[in-house]
Every structure is written in C-alpha cells, then in structure tokens.
PDB file of C-alpha atoms in Angstrom:
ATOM      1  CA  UNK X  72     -17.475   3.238   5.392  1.00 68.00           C
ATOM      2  CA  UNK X  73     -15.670   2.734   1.706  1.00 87.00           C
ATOM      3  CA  UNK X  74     -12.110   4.438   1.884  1.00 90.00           C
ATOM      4  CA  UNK X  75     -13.603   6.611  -1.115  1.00 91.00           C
ATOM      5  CA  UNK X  76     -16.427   7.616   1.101  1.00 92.00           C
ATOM      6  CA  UNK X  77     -13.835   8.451   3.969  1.00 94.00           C
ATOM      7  CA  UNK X  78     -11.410  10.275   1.899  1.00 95.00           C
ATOM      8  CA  UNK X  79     -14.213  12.863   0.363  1.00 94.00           C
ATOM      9  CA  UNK X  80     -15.219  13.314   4.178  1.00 95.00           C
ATOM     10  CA  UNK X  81     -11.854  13.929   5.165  1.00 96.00           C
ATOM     11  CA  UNK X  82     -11.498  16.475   2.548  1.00 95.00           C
ATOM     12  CA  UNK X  83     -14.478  18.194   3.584  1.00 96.00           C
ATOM     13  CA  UNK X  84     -12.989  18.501   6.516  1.00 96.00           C
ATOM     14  CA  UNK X  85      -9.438  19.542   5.785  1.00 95.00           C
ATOM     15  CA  UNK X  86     -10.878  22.030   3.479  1.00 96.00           C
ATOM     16  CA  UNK X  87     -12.916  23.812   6.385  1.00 96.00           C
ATOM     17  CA  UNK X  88      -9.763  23.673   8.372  1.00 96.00           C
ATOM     18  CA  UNK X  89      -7.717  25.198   5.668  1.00 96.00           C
ATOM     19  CA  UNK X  90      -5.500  22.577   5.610  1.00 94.00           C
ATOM     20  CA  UNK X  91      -3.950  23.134   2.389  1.00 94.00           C
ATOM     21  CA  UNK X  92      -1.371  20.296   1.895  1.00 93.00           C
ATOM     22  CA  UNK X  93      -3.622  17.697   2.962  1.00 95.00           C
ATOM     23  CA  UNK X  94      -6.527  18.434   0.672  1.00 96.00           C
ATOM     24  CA  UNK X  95      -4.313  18.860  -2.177  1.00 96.00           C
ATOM     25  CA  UNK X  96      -3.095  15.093  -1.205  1.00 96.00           C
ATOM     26  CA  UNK X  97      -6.574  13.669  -0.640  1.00 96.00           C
ATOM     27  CA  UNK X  98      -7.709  15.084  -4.277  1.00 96.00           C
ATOM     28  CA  UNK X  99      -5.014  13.490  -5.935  1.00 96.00           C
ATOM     29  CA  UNK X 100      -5.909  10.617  -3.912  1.00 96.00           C
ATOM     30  CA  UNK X 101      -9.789  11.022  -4.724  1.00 95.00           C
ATOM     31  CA  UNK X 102      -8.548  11.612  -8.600  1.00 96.00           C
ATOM     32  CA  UNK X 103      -6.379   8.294  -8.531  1.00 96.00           C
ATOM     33  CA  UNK X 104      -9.403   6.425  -7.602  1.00 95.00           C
ATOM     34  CA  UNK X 105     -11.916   7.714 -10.338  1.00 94.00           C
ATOM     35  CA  UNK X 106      -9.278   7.262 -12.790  1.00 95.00           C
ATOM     36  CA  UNK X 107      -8.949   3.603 -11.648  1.00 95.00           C
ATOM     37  CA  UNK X 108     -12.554   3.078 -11.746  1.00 94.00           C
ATOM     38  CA  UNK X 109     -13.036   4.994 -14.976  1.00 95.00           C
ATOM     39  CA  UNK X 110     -10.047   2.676 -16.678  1.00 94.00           C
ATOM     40  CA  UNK X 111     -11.937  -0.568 -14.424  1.00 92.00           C
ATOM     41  CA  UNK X 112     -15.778   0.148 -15.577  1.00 93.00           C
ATOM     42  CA  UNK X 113     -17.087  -0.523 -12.269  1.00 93.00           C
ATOM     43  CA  UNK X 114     -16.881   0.639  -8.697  1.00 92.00           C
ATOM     44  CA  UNK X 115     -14.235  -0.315  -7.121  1.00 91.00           C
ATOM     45  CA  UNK X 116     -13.617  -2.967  -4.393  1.00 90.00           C
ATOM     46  CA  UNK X 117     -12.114  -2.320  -0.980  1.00 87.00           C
ATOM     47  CA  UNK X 118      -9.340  -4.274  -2.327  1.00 84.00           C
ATOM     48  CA  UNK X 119      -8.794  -2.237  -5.356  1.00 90.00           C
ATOM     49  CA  UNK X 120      -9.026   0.530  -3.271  1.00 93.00           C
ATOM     50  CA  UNK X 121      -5.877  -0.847  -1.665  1.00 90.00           C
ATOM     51  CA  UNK X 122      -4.013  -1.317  -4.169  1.00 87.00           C
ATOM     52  CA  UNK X 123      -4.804   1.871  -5.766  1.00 93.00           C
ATOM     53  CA  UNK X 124      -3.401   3.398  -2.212  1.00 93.00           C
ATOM     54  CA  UNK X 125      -0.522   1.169  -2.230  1.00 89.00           C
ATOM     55  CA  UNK X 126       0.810   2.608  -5.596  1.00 92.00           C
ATOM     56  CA  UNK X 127      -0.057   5.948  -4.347  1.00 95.00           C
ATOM     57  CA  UNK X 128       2.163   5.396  -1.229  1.00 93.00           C
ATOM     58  CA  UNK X 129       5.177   3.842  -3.068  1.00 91.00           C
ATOM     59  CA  UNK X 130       5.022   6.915  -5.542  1.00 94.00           C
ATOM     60  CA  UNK X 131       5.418   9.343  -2.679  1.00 95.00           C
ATOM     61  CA  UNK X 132       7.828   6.913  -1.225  1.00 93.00           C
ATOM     62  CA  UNK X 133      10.416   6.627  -4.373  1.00 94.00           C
ATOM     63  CA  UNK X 134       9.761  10.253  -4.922  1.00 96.00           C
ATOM     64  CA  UNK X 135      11.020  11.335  -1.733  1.00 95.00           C
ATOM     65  CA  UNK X 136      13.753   9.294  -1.628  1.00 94.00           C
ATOM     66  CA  UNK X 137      14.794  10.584  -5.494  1.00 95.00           C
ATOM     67  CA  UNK X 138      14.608  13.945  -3.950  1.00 95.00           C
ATOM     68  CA  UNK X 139      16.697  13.264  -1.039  1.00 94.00           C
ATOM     69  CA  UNK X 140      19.346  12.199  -3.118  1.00 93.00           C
ATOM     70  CA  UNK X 141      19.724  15.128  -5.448  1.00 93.00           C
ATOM     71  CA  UNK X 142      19.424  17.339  -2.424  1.00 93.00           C
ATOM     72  CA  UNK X 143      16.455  18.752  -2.631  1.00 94.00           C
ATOM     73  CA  UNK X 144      15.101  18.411   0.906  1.00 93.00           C
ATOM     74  CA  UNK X 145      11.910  20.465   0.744  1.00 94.00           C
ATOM     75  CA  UNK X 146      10.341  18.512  -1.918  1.00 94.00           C
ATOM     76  CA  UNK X 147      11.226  15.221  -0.447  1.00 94.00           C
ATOM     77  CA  UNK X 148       9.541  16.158   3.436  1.00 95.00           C
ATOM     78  CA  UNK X 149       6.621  16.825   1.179  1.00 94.00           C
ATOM     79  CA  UNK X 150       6.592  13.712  -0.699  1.00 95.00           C
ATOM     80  CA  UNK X 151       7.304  12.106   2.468  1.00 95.00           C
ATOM     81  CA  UNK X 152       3.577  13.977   4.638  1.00 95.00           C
ATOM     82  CA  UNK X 153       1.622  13.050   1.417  1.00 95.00           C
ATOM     83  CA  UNK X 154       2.466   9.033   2.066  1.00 95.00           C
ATOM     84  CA  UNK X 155       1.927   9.627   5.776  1.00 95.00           C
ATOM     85  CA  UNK X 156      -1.104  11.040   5.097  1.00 96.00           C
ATOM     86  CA  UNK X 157      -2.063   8.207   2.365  1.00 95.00           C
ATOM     87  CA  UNK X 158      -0.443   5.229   4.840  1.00 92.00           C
ATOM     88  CA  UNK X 159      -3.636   6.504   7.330  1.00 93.00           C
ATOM     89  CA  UNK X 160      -6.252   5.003   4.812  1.00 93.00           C
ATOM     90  CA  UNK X 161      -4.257   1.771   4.547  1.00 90.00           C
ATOM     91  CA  UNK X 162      -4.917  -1.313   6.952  1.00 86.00           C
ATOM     92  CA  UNK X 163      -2.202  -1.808   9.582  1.00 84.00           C
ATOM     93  CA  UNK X 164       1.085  -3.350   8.087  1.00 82.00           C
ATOM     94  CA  UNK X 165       1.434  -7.319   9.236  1.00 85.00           C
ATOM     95  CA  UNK X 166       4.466  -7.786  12.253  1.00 85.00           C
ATOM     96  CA  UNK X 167       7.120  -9.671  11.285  1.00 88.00           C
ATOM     97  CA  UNK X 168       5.986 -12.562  13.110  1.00 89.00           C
ATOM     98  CA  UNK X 169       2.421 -12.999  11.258  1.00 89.00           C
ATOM     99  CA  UNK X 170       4.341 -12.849   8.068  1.00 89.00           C
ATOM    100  CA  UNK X 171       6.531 -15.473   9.039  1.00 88.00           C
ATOM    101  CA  UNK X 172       3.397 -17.312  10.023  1.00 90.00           C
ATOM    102  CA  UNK X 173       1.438 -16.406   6.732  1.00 88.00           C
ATOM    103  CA  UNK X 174       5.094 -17.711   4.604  1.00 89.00           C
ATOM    104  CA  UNK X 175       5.150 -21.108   6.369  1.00 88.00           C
ATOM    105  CA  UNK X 176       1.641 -21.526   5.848  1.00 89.00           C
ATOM    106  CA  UNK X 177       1.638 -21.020   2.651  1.00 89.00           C
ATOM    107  CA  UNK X 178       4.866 -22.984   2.094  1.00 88.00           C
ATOM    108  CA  UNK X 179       3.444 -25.814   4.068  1.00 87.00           C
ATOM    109  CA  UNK X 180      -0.349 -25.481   1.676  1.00 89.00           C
ATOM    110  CA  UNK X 181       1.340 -25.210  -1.628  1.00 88.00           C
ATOM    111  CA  UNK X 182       4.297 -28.247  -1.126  1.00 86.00           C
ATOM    112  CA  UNK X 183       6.859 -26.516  -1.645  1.00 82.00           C
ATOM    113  CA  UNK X 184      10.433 -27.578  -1.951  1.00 84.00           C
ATOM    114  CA  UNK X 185      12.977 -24.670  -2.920  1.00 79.00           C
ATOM    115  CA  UNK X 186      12.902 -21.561  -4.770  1.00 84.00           C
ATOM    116  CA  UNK X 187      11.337 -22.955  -7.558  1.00 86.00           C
ATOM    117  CA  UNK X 188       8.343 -22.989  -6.010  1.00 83.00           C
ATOM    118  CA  UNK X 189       8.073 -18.938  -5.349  1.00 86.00           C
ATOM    119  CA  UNK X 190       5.620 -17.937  -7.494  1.00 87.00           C
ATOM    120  CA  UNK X 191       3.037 -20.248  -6.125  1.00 87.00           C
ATOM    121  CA  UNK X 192       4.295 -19.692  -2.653  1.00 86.00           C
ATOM    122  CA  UNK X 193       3.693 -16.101  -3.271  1.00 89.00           C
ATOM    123  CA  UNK X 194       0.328 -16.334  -4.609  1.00 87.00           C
ATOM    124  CA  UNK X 195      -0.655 -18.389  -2.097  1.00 89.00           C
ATOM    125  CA  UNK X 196       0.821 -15.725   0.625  1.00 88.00           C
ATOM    126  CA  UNK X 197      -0.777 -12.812  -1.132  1.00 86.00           C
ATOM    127  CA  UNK X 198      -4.133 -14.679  -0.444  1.00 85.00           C
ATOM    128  CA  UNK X 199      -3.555 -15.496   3.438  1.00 86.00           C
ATOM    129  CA  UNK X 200      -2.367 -12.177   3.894  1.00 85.00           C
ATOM    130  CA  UNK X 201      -5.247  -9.874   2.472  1.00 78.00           C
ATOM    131  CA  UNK X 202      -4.886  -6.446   2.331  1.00 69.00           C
ATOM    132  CA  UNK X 203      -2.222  -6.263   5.334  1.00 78.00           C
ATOM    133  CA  UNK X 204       0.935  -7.306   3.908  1.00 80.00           C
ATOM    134  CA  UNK X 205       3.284  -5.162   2.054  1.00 78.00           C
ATOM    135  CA  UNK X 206       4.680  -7.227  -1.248  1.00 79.00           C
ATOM    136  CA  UNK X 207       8.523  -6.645  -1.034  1.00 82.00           C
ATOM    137  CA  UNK X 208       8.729  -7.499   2.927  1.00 86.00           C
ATOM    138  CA  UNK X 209       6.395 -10.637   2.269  1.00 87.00           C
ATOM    139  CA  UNK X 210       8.178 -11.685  -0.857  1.00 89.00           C
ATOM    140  CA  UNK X 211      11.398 -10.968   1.304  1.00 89.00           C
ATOM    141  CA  UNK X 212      10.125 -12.939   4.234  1.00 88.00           C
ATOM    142  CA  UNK X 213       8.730 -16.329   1.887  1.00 88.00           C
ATOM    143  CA  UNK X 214      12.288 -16.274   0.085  1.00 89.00           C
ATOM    144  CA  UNK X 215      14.346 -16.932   3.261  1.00 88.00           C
ATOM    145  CA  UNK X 216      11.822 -19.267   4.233  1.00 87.00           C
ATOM    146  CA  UNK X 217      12.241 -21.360   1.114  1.00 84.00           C
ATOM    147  CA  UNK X 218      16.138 -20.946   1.042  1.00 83.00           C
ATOM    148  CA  UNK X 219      15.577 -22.710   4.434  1.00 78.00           C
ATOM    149  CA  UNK X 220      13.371 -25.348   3.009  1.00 70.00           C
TER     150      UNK X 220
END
C-alpha cells in the first residue's frame, strides 16, 4: 500500500475514533502531498512521498524546538506528536553502523581522496542509502570518514 493510500485510511480511522489531533495532522499531511503532486504533474513516487514526509517532519521538528525556546511549551509538545505521528509513515532510520558502511562504500566507489570529494561522496551515499537515511547524520557520518581519508 502507497503511504497516500495508508494515510487516507488512517484518517478514516482516526476520524471514527475522534481522534482530533491526529486527523488534523494526517490532513495536513494528505494536503502536503496533493500540493506536491499538483506543483509535480504526476503521481507521486514512494520516494517523493518520502521526501515530502521528511520536510513535513523537520517542520514539526524546528517548530518545536523554536517554541521551546521562547517558552511556549504547549505548542512545542504539539509540534513535537505531529512529527511522531508523521515519523510512523517514514521507513526505519539507518543504525549508525550501516551508515558507516553505506559512507565507506561510497567513499571506496567514487575514489575519493579528502573533502573535496563530498559532493560526489554524498550523491553516491544518498543512492546506497534509499529512503532510510536521514541527510544531516549521513552527511555528518561521510565527512568524518573523509577527514579520515
């Protein structure tokens, strides 16, 4: 099942169980896709899917950390439910050991010899990795690697 197709069921279902806070997240969810399939022209891919959930998630995430600092509490714990709820659509995040293993593969594939060399690295990475890696901790992860290099 699509995550589109899973997200309208869940709402469904959140809906009958008056669930208020989640089917307000899933419709902005649900809304975030059309809009990225309107601005696209087609349907979307699982992996645009992804990445549309990904930006979703690090909105919450920067959003609840803004509202942590000025204090407002409330607003950030629900900032903070709407990613959790959002991080359950997304494919498990990669241990720290397989992206160690996906950097020095991808060091090893694309030559590489220093820093220089991170944007290829990185591409290279993003490709091995799929949809499972997270792009700061795998960009964090190949540029120790290639300081080691």
């Amino acid at each position: 099942m699509r995550i589109s197709e899973e997200i309208s069921t869940d709402t469904k279902e959140a809906m009958k169980a008056r669930d208020k806070s989640r089917v307000e997240t899933l419709r902005m969810v649900r809304s975030a896709l059309g809009n990225e399939q309107i601005q696209l022209g087609h349907d979307l891919s699982e992996d645009e899917e992804i990445a549309v959930l990904r930006r979703q998630l690090k909105q919450r995430e920067e959003s609840a950390e803004a509202y942590r600092q000025a204090g407002r509490d409330e607003q950030a714990e629900s900032e903070s439910a709407e990613a959790e709820i959002i991080r359950g659509y997304l494919p498990a995040p990669m241990s720290r050991e397989e992206l160690e293993s996906v950097a020095d593969r991808a060091i090893q594939e694309t030559e590489a010899t220093g820093m220089k060399d991170m944007g290829n690295v990185m591409g290279r990475a993003k490709e091995l990795s799929g949809n499972r890696a997270e792009g700061r901790e795998l960009s964090a992860v190949v540029r120790e690697r290639l300081q080691e290099v």
